[in-house]
Amino acid sequence: MKHLIAGCALLLLASGAAQAQEEPTLQAAIASSSRTPAFVARDEFRHPYETLSLFGIRPDMTVVEVWPGAGWYTEILAPYLREHGQLYAAHFNHATSSDYFLKSRKAYLAKLAAQPALYDKVAVSVFDPPDALALAPSGSADMVLTFRNVHNWAMGDDNDGIRLHRALRAMYSALKPGGVLGIVDHRLPAARPETEQRKSGYLHQDFVIDAAQRVGFELVGQSEINANPRDTADHPNGVWSLPPSLRGSDDDAARAVYRAIGESDRMTLKFIKPLQ
């Protein structure tokens, strides 16, 4: 009997070890050679491991990435979630007059199609507030993530707040009770006038917190993970003066100044949809 118990114990330990080896890790997804080298170079500013760990991501979650752009975070999230979870990529509207939106979405879909072993299970949806808001089935998501996007909805609001409100409300609706909303965005110093939010790409942190709380979210965490004290947030072309855009920098000397600053100072905020 003792030998039988010992043998069962060894089998359980071996099974557990095998399962641990198969379990995808966030570190492995970030360190993967499949990532675009230019994207990897941005890790020093975007801190993907610390950021996603703060939000509490797990490989068995259903996660929505809102406006994934060229797929910087998708390259990490899709392989990480592929076996046990689900990634929804709520991209730009294919029914739009915006050439930028159309080209970006087309390039993103081509990226997914080019590497099916990594991206075949990504579900691509449409998110175009204030009207096209079906980013994922209602109440299906454990986590919604949006990186450097809130300023776009705020800037496009023409001071009425509808676009940002509906965007955040759609995220709230997509989440399960207890689900997490993770926001990273460019931060405007608190002492600067609110009018600077309209064109600069920077937002007051309190403005973002208030907007999320208005639709029902509870703030449960905030971090300086993505802070950059070198960023004064007063550049001639707003946040786009900084890398990776370097907008308006026509010579090496000007680009060197902004590269020395690095990417923008950013808020990192964690909210939950309250349990009902």
Short mmCIF file of C-alpha atoms in Angstrom, two decimals:
data_model
loop_
_atom_site.label_atom_id
_atom_site.label_comp_id
_atom_site.label_asym_id
_atom_site.label_seq_id
_atom_site.Cartn_x
_atom_site.Cartn_y
_atom_site.Cartn_z
CA MET A 1 0.00 0.00 0.00
CA LYS A 2 2.83 2.36 0.89
CA HIS A 3 4.45 1.67 -2.47
CA LEU A 4 1.12 2.33 -4.25
CA ILE A 5 0.62 5.64 -2.44
CA ALA A 6 4.20 6.66 -3.16
CA GLY A 7 3.77 5.76 -6.82
CA CYS A 8 0.57 7.80 -7.09
CA ALA A 9 2.28 10.72 -5.44
CA LEU A 10 5.12 10.56 -7.95
CA LEU A 11 2.64 10.44 -10.83
CA LEU A 12 0.84 13.50 -9.49
CA LEU A 13 4.12 15.37 -9.08
CA ALA A 14 5.20 14.45 -12.60
CA SER A 15 1.83 15.49 -13.99
CA GLY A 16 2.01 18.78 -12.13
CA ALA A 17 5.54 19.43 -13.38
CA ALA A 18 4.52 18.70 -16.98
CA GLN A 19 1.54 21.02 -16.67
CA ALA A 20 3.76 23.77 -15.23
CA GLN A 21 6.14 23.37 -18.16
CA GLU A 22 3.28 23.65 -20.66
CA GLU A 23 1.66 26.63 -18.94
CA PRO A 24 2.49 29.77 -20.96
CA THR A 25 4.35 32.41 -19.04
CA LEU A 26 4.23 36.13 -19.53
CA GLN A 27 8.01 36.32 -19.43
CA ALA A 28 8.26 33.80 -22.28
CA ALA A 29 5.74 35.71 -24.40
CA ILE A 30 7.67 38.93 -23.94
CA ALA A 31 11.03 37.27 -24.60
CA SER A 32 9.79 35.44 -27.71
CA SER A 33 11.90 35.73 -30.87
CA SER A 34 8.66 36.09 -32.84
CA ARG A 35 8.27 39.69 -31.70
CA THR A 36 9.21 42.51 -34.08
CA PRO A 37 12.69 43.82 -33.14
CA ALA A 38 11.57 47.46 -33.38
CA PHE A 39 8.75 46.65 -30.95
CA VAL A 40 11.13 44.97 -28.53
CA ALA A 41 13.21 48.14 -28.50
CA ARG A 42 10.22 49.96 -26.99
CA ASP A 43 10.08 47.65 -23.95
CA GLU A 44 12.28 50.00 -21.93
CA PHE A 45 9.54 52.64 -22.17
CA ARG A 46 6.42 50.46 -22.14
CA HIS A 47 7.36 47.91 -19.45
CA PRO A 48 5.02 45.16 -20.68
CA TYR A 49 5.78 42.66 -17.93
CA GLU A 50 5.27 45.11 -15.07
CA THR A 51 2.20 46.66 -16.72
CA LEU A 52 0.39 43.41 -17.49
CA SER A 53 1.33 42.00 -14.09
CA LEU A 54 -0.19 45.03 -12.39
CA PHE A 55 -3.42 44.47 -14.29
CA GLY A 56 -3.42 40.83 -13.16
CA ILE A 57 -3.46 39.05 -16.49
CA ARG A 58 -3.62 35.25 -16.60
CA PRO A 59 -3.32 32.90 -19.59
CA ASP A 60 -6.87 31.54 -19.17
CA MET A 61 -8.55 34.93 -19.43
CA THR A 62 -10.74 36.42 -22.14
CA VAL A 63 -9.01 39.71 -22.91
CA VAL A 64 -10.04 42.60 -25.16
CA GLU A 65 -7.31 44.80 -26.59
CA VAL A 66 -8.90 48.05 -27.75
CA TRP A 67 -7.44 49.70 -30.84
CA PRO A 68 -4.34 47.50 -31.08
CA GLY A 69 -2.88 49.57 -33.93
CA ALA A 70 0.08 47.77 -35.49
CA GLY A 71 -0.07 45.04 -32.86
CA TRP A 72 2.63 46.00 -30.36
CA TYR A 73 0.81 44.39 -27.43
CA THR A 74 -0.89 41.79 -29.64
CA GLU A 75 2.51 40.20 -30.25
CA ILE A 76 2.63 39.46 -26.52
CA LEU A 77 -1.02 38.87 -25.73
CA ALA A 78 -1.98 36.54 -28.60
CA PRO A 79 0.63 33.82 -27.96
CA TYR A 80 0.17 34.14 -24.20
CA LEU A 81 -3.60 33.62 -24.40
CA ARG A 82 -3.70 31.28 -27.39
CA GLU A 83 -4.00 27.89 -25.68
CA HIS A 84 -6.16 28.61 -22.66
CA GLY A 85 -7.70 32.05 -23.15
CA GLN A 86 -9.15 34.30 -25.83
CA LEU A 87 -7.99 37.59 -27.31
CA TYR A 88 -10.42 40.01 -28.93
CA ALA A 89 -8.75 42.73 -30.99
CA ALA A 90 -11.21 45.63 -31.17
CA HIS A 91 -9.71 47.40 -34.18
CA PHE A 92 -10.71 50.32 -36.37
CA ASN A 93 -13.88 50.31 -38.43
CA HIS A 94 -13.64 48.74 -41.88
CA ALA A 95 -16.65 50.86 -42.91
CA THR A 96 -14.94 54.23 -42.61
CA SER A 97 -13.83 57.11 -44.78
CA SER A 98 -10.55 57.39 -42.89
CA ASP A 99 -7.61 56.17 -44.98
CA TYR A 100 -5.53 55.89 -41.82
CA PHE A 101 -8.10 53.58 -40.17
CA LEU A 102 -8.47 51.46 -43.29
CA LYS A 103 -4.72 51.04 -43.86
CA SER A 104 -4.09 50.29 -40.20
CA ARG A 105 -6.79 47.63 -39.99
CA LYS A 106 -5.70 46.05 -43.28
CA ALA A 107 -2.07 45.87 -42.13
CA TYR A 108 -3.12 44.36 -38.81
CA LEU A 109 -5.21 41.65 -40.49
CA ALA A 110 -2.32 40.88 -42.83
CA LYS A 111 -0.03 40.55 -39.82
CA LEU A 112 -2.38 38.02 -38.21
CA ALA A 113 -2.77 36.05 -41.43
CA ALA A 114 0.99 35.86 -41.98
CA GLN A 115 1.60 33.93 -38.74
CA PRO A 116 -1.36 31.64 -38.06
CA ALA A 117 0.59 29.61 -35.51
CA LEU A 118 0.57 32.70 -33.29
CA TYR A 119 -2.54 34.62 -34.29
CA ASP A 120 -5.09 32.17 -35.69
CA LYS A 121 -7.32 32.40 -32.62
CA VAL A 122 -7.45 36.19 -32.38
CA ALA A 123 -11.03 37.43 -32.84
CA VAL A 124 -11.04 40.80 -34.61
CA SER A 125 -14.00 43.07 -33.88
CA VAL A 126 -14.89 46.68 -34.68
CA PHE A 127 -14.68 49.57 -32.26
CA ASP A 128 -15.49 53.06 -33.51
CA PRO A 129 -17.11 55.22 -30.83
CA PRO A 130 -19.55 56.77 -30.42
CA ASP A 131 -21.62 54.37 -32.56
CA ALA A 132 -19.81 51.09 -33.47
CA LEU A 133 -19.19 49.62 -30.03
CA ALA A 134 -19.42 45.81 -30.31
CA LEU A 135 -15.88 45.13 -29.13
CA ALA A 136 -16.77 41.74 -27.57
CA PRO A 137 -19.92 39.90 -26.43
CA SER A 138 -21.57 41.57 -23.46
CA GLY A 139 -20.29 40.29 -20.12
CA SER A 140 -17.72 37.98 -21.74
CA ALA A 141 -14.38 39.60 -20.89
CA ASP A 142 -12.20 39.17 -17.85
CA MET A 143 -10.05 42.12 -18.88
CA VAL A 144 -10.16 45.08 -21.27
CA LEU A 145 -6.88 46.81 -22.09
CA THR A 146 -6.33 50.08 -23.89
CA PHE A 147 -2.88 51.55 -24.42
CA ARG A 148 -2.48 55.21 -25.39
CA ASN A 149 -5.98 55.52 -26.83
CA VAL A 150 -8.17 57.40 -24.34
CA HIS A 151 -6.77 60.73 -25.52
CA ASN A 152 -8.07 60.00 -29.04
CA TRP A 153 -11.65 59.67 -27.84
CA ALA A 154 -11.34 62.71 -25.58
CA MET A 155 -9.85 64.86 -28.35
CA GLY A 156 -12.61 63.84 -30.75
CA ASP A 157 -15.41 64.78 -28.40
CA ASP A 158 -15.86 68.44 -29.37
CA ASN A 159 -16.32 69.19 -25.66
CA ASP A 160 -19.54 67.17 -25.27
CA GLY A 161 -17.88 64.08 -23.79
CA ILE A 162 -20.15 61.64 -25.63
CA ARG A 163 -17.47 59.78 -27.55
CA LEU A 164 -15.32 59.04 -24.50
CA HIS A 165 -18.33 58.22 -22.34
CA ARG A 166 -19.70 55.71 -24.85
CA ALA A 167 -16.27 54.16 -25.38
CA LEU A 168 -15.81 53.54 -21.67
CA ARG A 169 -19.40 52.38 -21.28
CA ALA A 170 -18.85 49.78 -24.02
CA MET A 171 -15.81 48.48 -22.18
CA TYR A 172 -17.83 48.28 -18.98
CA SER A 173 -20.54 46.31 -20.80
CA ALA A 174 -18.03 43.86 -22.31
CA LEU A 175 -16.59 42.98 -18.89
CA LYS A 176 -17.84 40.39 -16.47
CA PRO A 177 -18.62 41.63 -12.94
CA GLY A 178 -15.25 41.83 -11.23
CA GLY A 179 -13.48 42.26 -14.58
CA VAL A 180 -10.51 44.60 -15.00
CA LEU A 181 -10.06 47.67 -17.18
CA GLY A 182 -6.39 48.58 -17.68
CA ILE A 183 -5.55 52.03 -19.06
CA VAL A 184 -2.19 53.48 -20.04
CA ASP A 185 -2.11 56.97 -21.51
CA HIS A 186 -0.06 60.13 -21.88
CA ARG A 187 -0.20 62.28 -18.74
CA LEU A 188 -0.62 66.04 -18.62
CA PRO A 189 0.82 67.65 -15.46
CA ALA A 190 -1.98 68.50 -13.04
CA ALA A 191 -1.06 72.19 -12.94
CA ARG A 192 -1.48 72.65 -16.70
CA PRO A 193 -4.78 74.00 -18.08
CA GLU A 194 -7.39 71.50 -19.20
CA THR A 195 -7.54 73.18 -22.62
CA GLU A 196 -4.17 71.60 -23.45
CA GLN A 197 -5.89 68.20 -23.54
CA ARG A 198 -7.70 69.08 -26.75
CA LYS A 199 -4.68 68.97 -29.07
CA SER A 200 -1.61 67.76 -27.20
CA GLY A 201 -2.46 64.07 -26.79
CA TYR A 202 -1.87 64.41 -23.04
CA LEU A 203 -4.64 64.06 -20.45
CA HIS A 204 -4.94 64.92 -16.79
CA GLN A 205 -4.89 61.72 -14.74
CA ASP A 206 -7.84 62.89 -12.66
CA PHE A 207 -9.80 63.53 -15.87
CA VAL A 208 -9.36 59.91 -16.95
CA ILE A 209 -10.20 58.54 -13.50
CA ASP A 210 -13.34 60.66 -13.32
CA ALA A 211 -14.47 59.59 -16.82
CA ALA A 212 -14.11 55.90 -15.91
CA GLN A 213 -15.86 56.32 -12.57
CA ARG A 214 -18.79 58.07 -14.26
CA VAL A 215 -19.67 54.87 -16.13
CA GLY A 216 -19.40 52.74 -13.00
CA PHE A 217 -15.76 51.64 -12.76
CA GLU A 218 -13.92 51.57 -9.43
CA LEU A 219 -10.27 52.60 -9.32
CA VAL A 220 -8.29 49.85 -7.55
CA GLY A 221 -4.72 50.60 -8.54
CA GLN A 222 -2.39 53.12 -10.09
CA SER A 223 1.30 52.97 -10.76
CA GLU A 224 4.31 54.98 -11.90
CA ILE A 225 5.56 52.00 -13.94
CA ASN A 226 5.31 54.03 -17.15
CA ALA A 227 6.26 57.42 -15.74
CA ASN A 228 8.96 59.48 -17.46
CA PRO A 229 10.08 62.53 -15.46
CA ARG A 230 12.13 63.76 -18.44
CA ASP A 231 8.92 64.45 -20.38
CA THR A 232 7.74 68.04 -19.82
CA ALA A 233 4.62 67.51 -21.98
CA ASP A 234 4.98 70.91 -23.66
CA HIS A 235 6.31 70.00 -27.09
CA PRO A 236 5.41 71.88 -30.31
CA ASN A 237 3.71 68.84 -31.83
CA GLY A 238 2.30 67.51 -28.58
CA VAL A 239 3.07 63.96 -27.58
CA TRP A 240 3.84 63.15 -31.22
CA SER A 241 7.06 65.18 -30.99
CA LEU A 242 8.46 62.29 -28.93
CA PRO A 243 9.44 58.83 -30.12
CA PRO A 244 8.34 56.79 -31.85
CA SER A 245 6.58 59.46 -33.97
CA LEU A 246 9.20 62.26 -33.83
CA ARG A 247 6.75 64.49 -35.69
CA GLY A 248 8.24 67.80 -36.86
CA SER A 249 11.84 66.79 -36.21
CA ASP A 250 13.53 67.44 -39.54
CA ASP A 251 17.18 67.06 -38.58
CA ASP A 252 19.35 64.73 -36.54
CA ALA A 253 19.91 67.26 -33.75
CA ALA A 254 16.18 67.77 -33.16
CA ARG A 255 15.51 64.04 -33.22
CA ALA A 256 18.36 63.45 -30.80
CA VAL A 257 16.77 65.84 -28.27
CA TYR A 258 13.48 63.97 -28.30
CA ARG A 259 15.11 60.56 -28.32
CA ALA A 260 17.01 61.60 -25.20
CA ILE A 261 13.66 62.32 -23.52
CA GLY A 262 12.23 58.99 -24.59
CA GLU A 263 8.56 58.13 -24.85
CA SER A 264 5.92 60.11 -22.98
CA ASP A 265 5.20 60.30 -19.28
CA ARG A 266 2.25 57.94 -18.79
CA MET A 267 -0.39 57.15 -16.24
CA THR A 268 -1.12 53.47 -15.55
CA LEU A 269 -4.56 52.88 -14.06
CA LYS A 270 -6.38 49.73 -12.99
CA PHE A 271 -10.16 49.71 -12.61
CA ILE A 272 -12.70 46.98 -11.91
CA LYS A 273 -16.33 46.52 -12.82
CA PRO A 274 -17.96 46.02 -9.42
CA LEU A 275 -19.45 42.67 -8.49
CA GLN A 276 -23.22 42.67 -8.75
#
